[in-house]
Amino acid sequence: MSTIHVVDPVTRFVQDVDANEALSHRLGAYSPTEVVVVGCLLCKLNLPIPIANKILHLAGFLTGFFEETDEIVQERANVDREYLRLAIPDEMGHETLQLEECVSLTIECISRDQGWASDDPHLNNTYEGCHSWIEFTIKDENGNDVMPRQDVCRNFRANSSYRHHMIQWRDPAILSHLQPGNHIVVYIRAIYPGWANLAKYARITVAFAAGLKDSVDTTQLLKTFLPTSPPGGNFITQGLESLVAHVGGPTACLLM
């Protein structure tokens, strides 16, 4: 059974979690089209667009963006290398959608240190005293940091096995910086002689609540997705059946 080591962003406690369970917590797994269709179906219930948008958010109909890399790197101290970057797009992937708010930022990395340490052997196979780590920052469109760098995770000290770490932030102090045009940048770090950082995977996932624009004609828009009305003209019934048949719940279709 594969395991992902989930890092608490506040306490830094690391919990071993089944990989399938951990990956299920990646938010933003609906495509923009799916969000639009469900929003239009809600409006067919005579709900105002702002209320429909609120329901989309509360029900977990989130969309998002991700970038990932499987580049294999082996770096030694003193290293401060950019490994992965995600730029927040200016639009939400469908002309009728608008950005409501950022809901979460998730960063994953598979990495390890050099596999040995000559000092403090009692700290080996822990996260204490490891001078090899992953960190990130958020930059504006001009390349300036908008917040101090923060740790993603420390490597497991003096251990030659790669570990898959995941951390998810929902702190408004961080998410407020995830505006269109800004960049999330992940770095590989190591300091002091003998220390190294070896990485072979990283992923950045950002989940957003997106809603319909107030100017959208939801009835006409829904017809573009469901062009043929069934007997009785029940677009809602047809729409829900279409979602079950063609969407099947959350998909892995994120914007790139």
mmCIF file of C-alpha atoms in Angstrom:
data_model
loop_
_atom_site.group_PDB
_atom_site.id
_atom_site.type_symbol
_atom_site.label_atom_id
_atom_site.label_comp_id
_atom_site.label_asym_id
_atom_site.label_seq_id
_atom_site.Cartn_x
_atom_site.Cartn_y
_atom_site.Cartn_z
ATOM 1 C CA MET A 1 0.000 0.000 0.000
ATOM 2 C CA SER A 2 1.545 3.328 -1.049
ATOM 3 C CA THR A 3 1.680 6.141 1.461
ATOM 4 C CA ILE A 4 1.756 9.920 1.261
ATOM 5 C CA HIS A 5 3.213 11.847 4.174
ATOM 6 C CA VAL A 6 0.771 14.695 4.855
ATOM 7 C CA VAL A 7 2.240 17.760 6.566
ATOM 8 C CA ASP A 8 0.090 19.927 8.834
ATOM 9 C CA PRO A 9 0.745 23.550 7.765
ATOM 10 C CA VAL A 10 0.443 24.841 11.345
ATOM 11 C CA THR A 11 1.968 22.206 13.636
ATOM 12 C CA ARG A 12 4.305 20.705 10.974
ATOM 13 C CA PHE A 13 3.263 17.274 12.249
ATOM 14 C CA VAL A 14 3.628 14.633 9.523
ATOM 15 C CA GLN A 15 0.941 11.966 9.228
ATOM 16 C CA ASP A 16 1.219 8.840 7.085
ATOM 17 C CA VAL A 17 -1.935 8.583 4.959
ATOM 18 C CA ASP A 18 -3.009 6.044 2.347
ATOM 19 C CA ALA A 19 -2.202 7.543 -1.048
ATOM 20 C CA ASN A 20 -5.727 7.207 -2.433
ATOM 21 C CA GLU A 21 -7.188 8.966 0.588
ATOM 22 C CA ALA A 22 -4.592 11.732 0.511
ATOM 23 C CA LEU A 23 -5.031 12.405 -3.208
ATOM 24 C CA SER A 24 -8.805 12.603 -2.754
ATOM 25 C CA HIS A 25 -8.216 15.825 -0.810
ATOM 26 C CA ARG A 26 -6.934 17.612 -3.893
ATOM 27 C CA LEU A 27 -9.641 20.198 -4.454
ATOM 28 C CA GLY A 28 -10.740 21.818 -7.686
ATOM 29 C CA ALA A 29 -11.504 18.610 -9.558
ATOM 30 C CA TYR A 30 -14.422 19.924 -11.641
ATOM 31 C CA SER A 31 -13.874 21.312 -15.110
ATOM 32 C CA PRO A 32 -15.090 24.860 -15.876
ATOM 33 C CA THR A 33 -17.810 23.449 -18.139
ATOM 34 C CA GLU A 34 -19.145 21.257 -15.345
ATOM 35 C CA VAL A 35 -19.338 24.262 -13.018
ATOM 36 C CA VAL A 36 -21.178 26.287 -15.674
ATOM 37 C CA VAL A 37 -23.734 23.535 -16.335
ATOM 38 C CA VAL A 38 -24.506 22.978 -12.653
ATOM 39 C CA GLY A 39 -24.758 26.726 -12.072
ATOM 40 C CA CYS A 40 -27.240 27.057 -14.935
ATOM 41 C CA LEU A 41 -29.289 24.143 -13.606
ATOM 42 C CA LEU A 42 -29.511 25.863 -10.222
ATOM 43 C CA CYS A 43 -30.705 29.051 -11.896
ATOM 44 C CA LYS A 44 -33.473 27.025 -13.588
ATOM 45 C CA LEU A 45 -34.853 26.626 -10.056
ATOM 46 C CA ASN A 46 -35.422 30.413 -10.111
ATOM 47 C CA LEU A 47 -32.412 31.069 -7.927
ATOM 48 C CA PRO A 48 -30.587 34.375 -8.467
ATOM 49 C CA ILE A 49 -27.095 33.946 -9.883
ATOM 50 C CA PRO A 50 -25.371 35.112 -6.639
ATOM 51 C CA ILE A 51 -27.276 32.453 -4.666
ATOM 52 C CA ALA A 52 -26.502 29.778 -7.261
ATOM 53 C CA ASN A 53 -22.826 30.726 -7.067
ATOM 54 C CA LYS A 54 -22.875 30.432 -3.284
ATOM 55 C CA ILE A 55 -24.414 26.960 -3.525
ATOM 56 C CA LEU A 56 -21.753 25.912 -6.045
ATOM 57 C CA HIS A 57 -19.083 26.892 -3.547
ATOM 58 C CA LEU A 58 -20.706 25.266 -0.514
ATOM 59 C CA ALA A 59 -21.418 22.070 -2.479
ATOM 60 C CA GLY A 60 -17.770 21.760 -3.478
ATOM 61 C CA PHE A 61 -18.135 22.529 -7.189
ATOM 62 C CA LEU A 62 -14.637 23.983 -7.406
ATOM 63 C CA THR A 63 -12.363 24.320 -10.382
ATOM 64 C CA GLY A 64 -8.652 24.911 -10.440
ATOM 65 C CA PHE A 65 -5.233 24.834 -12.021
ATOM 66 C CA PHE A 66 -2.162 22.678 -11.593
ATOM 67 C CA GLU A 67 1.398 22.236 -12.778
ATOM 68 C CA GLU A 68 3.636 19.240 -12.136
ATOM 69 C CA THR A 69 7.086 17.966 -13.021
ATOM 70 C CA ASP A 70 8.849 14.619 -12.880
ATOM 71 C CA GLU A 71 12.290 16.081 -13.551
ATOM 72 C CA ILE A 72 14.979 14.225 -11.603
ATOM 73 C CA VAL A 73 17.403 16.591 -9.889
ATOM 74 C CA GLN A 74 20.324 15.978 -7.550
ATOM 75 C CA GLU A 75 21.611 19.138 -5.914
ATOM 76 C CA ARG A 76 24.168 19.719 -3.176
ATOM 77 C CA ALA A 77 24.578 22.544 -0.674
ATOM 78 C CA ASN A 78 24.334 25.407 -0.981
ATOM 79 C CA VAL A 79 21.434 25.011 -3.376
ATOM 80 C CA ASP A 80 18.526 27.380 -3.900
ATOM 81 C CA ARG A 81 16.998 26.127 -7.141
ATOM 82 C CA GLU A 82 13.591 26.807 -8.631
ATOM 83 C CA TYR A 83 11.980 23.443 -9.345
ATOM 84 C CA LEU A 84 8.387 24.231 -10.340
ATOM 85 C CA ARG A 85 6.239 27.277 -11.077
ATOM 86 C CA LEU A 86 2.504 27.832 -11.555
ATOM 87 C CA ALA A 87 1.140 31.090 -12.958
ATOM 88 C CA ILE A 88 -2.429 31.963 -11.954
ATOM 89 C CA PRO A 89 -4.329 32.576 -15.224
ATOM 90 C CA ASP A 90 -6.356 35.717 -15.848
ATOM 91 C CA GLU A 91 -9.514 33.777 -16.686
ATOM 92 C CA MET A 92 -11.305 30.727 -15.356
ATOM 93 C CA GLY A 93 -11.440 28.647 -18.539
ATOM 94 C CA HIS A 94 -14.952 29.626 -19.659
ATOM 95 C CA GLU A 95 -16.082 33.085 -20.732
ATOM 96 C CA THR A 96 -19.149 32.953 -18.464
ATOM 97 C CA LEU A 97 -17.190 32.214 -15.278
ATOM 98 C CA GLN A 98 -15.634 34.671 -12.859
ATOM 99 C CA LEU A 99 -13.230 34.129 -9.985
ATOM 100 C CA GLU A 100 -14.972 34.148 -6.613
ATOM 101 C CA GLU A 101 -12.166 33.203 -4.223
ATOM 102 C CA CYS A 102 -9.200 30.889 -3.787
ATOM 103 C CA VAL A 103 -10.084 27.934 -1.563
ATOM 104 C CA SER A 104 -6.836 26.000 -1.190
ATOM 105 C CA LEU A 105 -3.214 25.659 -2.238
ATOM 106 C CA THR A 106 -1.731 22.153 -2.282
ATOM 107 C CA ILE A 107 1.948 21.402 -2.873
ATOM 108 C CA GLU A 108 3.424 17.924 -3.241
ATOM 109 C CA CYS A 109 7.020 16.790 -3.630
ATOM 110 C CA ILE A 110 8.881 13.487 -3.801
ATOM 111 C CA SER A 111 12.386 14.005 -2.465
ATOM 112 C CA ARG A 112 15.103 12.883 -0.050
ATOM 113 C CA ASP A 113 18.414 13.987 1.377
ATOM 114 C CA GLN A 114 21.856 12.405 0.817
ATOM 115 C CA GLY A 115 20.977 9.380 2.969
ATOM 116 C CA TRP A 116 23.541 9.850 5.730
ATOM 117 C CA ALA A 117 24.691 12.340 8.355
ATOM 118 C CA SER A 118 27.898 12.408 10.383
ATOM 119 C CA ASP A 119 26.521 14.360 13.341
ATOM 120 C CA ASP A 120 23.639 13.876 15.793
ATOM 121 C CA PRO A 121 22.865 10.254 14.875
ATOM 122 C CA HIS A 122 19.921 10.269 17.294
ATOM 123 C CA LEU A 123 18.123 12.602 14.870
ATOM 124 C CA ASN A 124 18.420 10.232 11.919
ATOM 125 C CA ASN A 125 15.111 8.967 10.505
ATOM 126 C CA THR A 126 13.268 11.991 11.889
ATOM 127 C CA TYR A 127 12.450 15.421 10.497
ATOM 128 C CA GLU A 128 14.649 17.132 13.087
ATOM 129 C CA GLY A 129 18.024 18.580 12.195
ATOM 130 C CA CYS A 130 17.633 18.028 8.457
ATOM 131 C CA HIS A 131 19.257 20.757 6.386
ATOM 132 C CA SER A 132 17.617 19.614 3.143
ATOM 133 C CA TRP A 133 14.109 20.858 2.418
ATOM 134 C CA ILE A 134 11.474 22.193 0.005
ATOM 135 C CA GLU A 135 10.053 25.707 0.240
ATOM 136 C CA PHE A 136 7.838 28.042 -1.772
ATOM 137 C CA THR A 137 6.926 31.655 -2.275
ATOM 138 C CA ILE A 138 4.365 33.686 -4.201
ATOM 139 C CA LYS A 139 5.554 36.324 -6.680
ATOM 140 C CA ASP A 140 3.694 39.096 -8.450
ATOM 141 C CA GLU A 141 3.722 39.536 -12.220
ATOM 142 C CA ASN A 142 6.925 41.587 -11.931
ATOM 143 C CA GLY A 143 8.769 38.795 -10.124
ATOM 144 C CA ASN A 144 8.672 40.387 -6.669
ATOM 145 C CA ASP A 145 7.921 38.243 -3.621
ATOM 146 C CA VAL A 146 4.542 39.164 -2.108
ATOM 147 C CA MET A 147 5.122 37.035 0.996
ATOM 148 C CA PRO A 148 8.145 35.531 2.777
ATOM 149 C CA ARG A 149 9.247 32.071 1.706
ATOM 150 C CA GLN A 150 7.696 29.208 3.656
ATOM 151 C CA ASP A 151 8.699 25.596 4.184
ATOM 152 C CA VAL A 152 6.765 22.913 2.340
ATOM 153 C CA CYS A 153 8.539 20.064 4.132
ATOM 154 C CA ARG A 154 11.870 18.943 5.500
ATOM 155 C CA ASN A 155 13.339 15.770 4.075
ATOM 156 C CA PHE A 156 13.451 12.687 6.305
ATOM 157 C CA ARG A 157 16.914 12.975 7.801
ATOM 158 C CA ALA A 158 19.709 10.613 6.689
ATOM 159 C CA ASN A 159 17.357 8.294 4.821
ATOM 160 C CA SER A 160 17.983 7.174 1.240
ATOM 161 C CA SER A 161 14.313 6.424 0.463
ATOM 162 C CA TYR A 162 12.248 8.987 -1.421
ATOM 163 C CA ARG A 163 9.169 10.266 0.401
ATOM 164 C CA HIS A 164 6.035 11.779 -1.123
ATOM 165 C CA HIS A 165 4.981 14.759 1.000
ATOM 166 C CA MET A 166 1.786 16.772 0.646
ATOM 167 C CA ILE A 167 0.741 19.978 2.370
ATOM 168 C CA GLN A 168 -2.448 21.990 1.892
ATOM 169 C CA TRP A 169 -2.990 25.598 2.933
ATOM 170 C CA ARG A 170 -6.397 27.202 3.515
ATOM 171 C CA ASP A 171 -5.018 30.179 5.409
ATOM 172 C CA PRO A 172 -6.530 33.423 4.007
ATOM 173 C CA ALA A 173 -3.232 35.190 4.704
ATOM 174 C CA ILE A 174 -1.663 32.982 2.013
ATOM 175 C CA LEU A 175 -4.623 32.444 -0.305
ATOM 176 C CA SER A 176 -5.289 36.182 -0.583
ATOM 177 C CA HIS A 177 -2.058 36.463 -2.593
ATOM 178 C CA LEU A 178 -3.202 33.930 -5.196
ATOM 179 C CA GLN A 179 -4.504 36.500 -7.638
ATOM 180 C CA PRO A 180 -4.479 36.319 -11.452
ATOM 181 C CA GLY A 181 -1.006 37.105 -12.759
ATOM 182 C CA ASN A 182 0.814 35.977 -9.622
ATOM 183 C CA HIS A 183 3.129 32.958 -9.560
ATOM 184 C CA ILE A 184 3.671 30.142 -7.048
ATOM 185 C CA VAL A 185 7.311 29.013 -7.081
ATOM 186 C CA VAL A 186 8.690 25.861 -5.432
ATOM 187 C CA TYR A 187 12.388 25.691 -4.534
ATOM 188 C CA ILE A 188 14.825 22.913 -3.675
ATOM 189 C CA ARG A 189 17.071 23.865 -0.758
ATOM 190 C CA ALA A 190 20.079 22.469 1.108
ATOM 191 C CA ILE A 191 22.725 24.125 3.259
ATOM 192 C CA TYR A 192 25.946 23.106 5.019
ATOM 193 C CA PRO A 193 28.682 20.846 3.619
ATOM 194 C CA GLY A 194 27.652 17.281 2.872
ATOM 195 C CA TRP A 195 23.940 17.979 2.605
ATOM 196 C CA ALA A 196 22.041 17.346 -0.629
ATOM 197 C CA ASN A 197 18.518 17.430 -1.986
ATOM 198 C CA LEU A 198 17.348 14.859 -4.525
ATOM 199 C CA ALA A 199 13.883 15.346 -6.024
ATOM 200 C CA LYS A 200 11.938 13.515 -8.713
ATOM 201 C CA TYR A 201 8.412 14.970 -8.618
ATOM 202 C CA ALA A 202 6.495 18.078 -7.595
ATOM 203 C CA ARG A 203 2.977 19.335 -8.115
ATOM 204 C CA ILE A 204 1.203 22.612 -7.357
ATOM 205 C CA THR A 205 -2.612 22.566 -7.243
ATOM 206 C CA VAL A 206 -4.765 25.654 -6.678
ATOM 207 C CA ALA A 207 -8.527 25.347 -6.150
ATOM 208 C CA PHE A 208 -10.922 28.217 -6.799
ATOM 209 C CA ALA A 209 -14.587 28.861 -6.226
ATOM 210 C CA ALA A 210 -15.820 30.165 -9.575
ATOM 211 C CA GLY A 211 -19.276 31.523 -10.293
ATOM 212 C CA LEU A 212 -21.430 32.616 -13.190
ATOM 213 C CA LYS A 213 -21.169 36.238 -14.267
ATOM 214 C CA ASP A 214 -24.257 38.335 -13.514
ATOM 215 C CA SER A 215 -24.731 39.114 -17.210
ATOM 216 C CA VAL A 216 -25.120 35.453 -18.226
ATOM 217 C CA ASP A 217 -28.394 34.339 -19.823
ATOM 218 C CA THR A 218 -28.473 30.979 -18.072
ATOM 219 C CA THR A 219 -31.476 29.666 -20.027
ATOM 220 C CA GLN A 220 -29.833 30.220 -23.400
ATOM 221 C CA LEU A 221 -26.483 29.006 -22.127
ATOM 222 C CA LEU A 222 -28.018 25.795 -20.825
ATOM 223 C CA LYS A 223 -29.495 25.124 -24.255
ATOM 224 C CA THR A 224 -25.997 25.077 -25.726
ATOM 225 C CA PHE A 225 -25.180 22.161 -23.434
ATOM 226 C CA LEU A 226 -28.622 20.522 -23.600
ATOM 227 C CA PRO A 227 -29.913 21.526 -27.042
ATOM 228 C CA THR A 228 -32.903 19.199 -27.190
ATOM 229 C CA SER A 229 -35.618 19.620 -24.598
ATOM 230 C CA PRO A 230 -37.341 16.396 -23.484
ATOM 231 C CA PRO A 231 -41.142 16.076 -23.453
ATOM 232 C CA GLY A 232 -42.446 18.666 -21.027
ATOM 233 C CA GLY A 233 -39.354 20.811 -21.452
ATOM 234 C CA ASN A 234 -37.764 19.754 -18.164
ATOM 235 C CA PHE A 235 -34.210 21.006 -18.597
ATOM 236 C CA ILE A 236 -33.419 20.291 -14.944
ATOM 237 C CA THR A 237 -34.215 16.588 -15.193
ATOM 238 C CA GLN A 238 -32.392 16.311 -18.492
ATOM 239 C CA GLY A 239 -29.454 18.232 -17.105
ATOM 240 C CA LEU A 240 -29.065 16.067 -14.039
ATOM 241 C CA GLU A 241 -29.305 12.906 -16.126
ATOM 242 C CA SER A 242 -26.711 14.336 -18.497
ATOM 243 C CA LEU A 243 -24.379 15.053 -15.595
ATOM 244 C CA VAL A 244 -24.656 11.505 -14.334
ATOM 245 C CA ALA A 245 -24.109 10.068 -17.812
ATOM 246 C CA HIS A 246 -21.296 12.288 -19.018
ATOM 247 C CA VAL A 247 -19.699 13.818 -15.931
ATOM 248 C CA GLY A 248 -20.011 11.017 -13.413
ATOM 249 C CA GLY A 249 -19.041 13.240 -10.489
ATOM 250 C CA PRO A 250 -15.695 14.979 -10.002
ATOM 251 C CA THR A 251 -13.209 14.468 -12.786
ATOM 252 C CA ALA A 252 -9.483 14.956 -12.983
ATOM 253 C CA CYS A 253 -9.922 17.574 -15.696
ATOM 254 C CA LEU A 254 -8.183 20.659 -14.305
ATOM 255 C CA LEU A 255 -7.231 23.690 -16.311
ATOM 256 C CA MET A 256 -3.714 23.873 -17.652
#
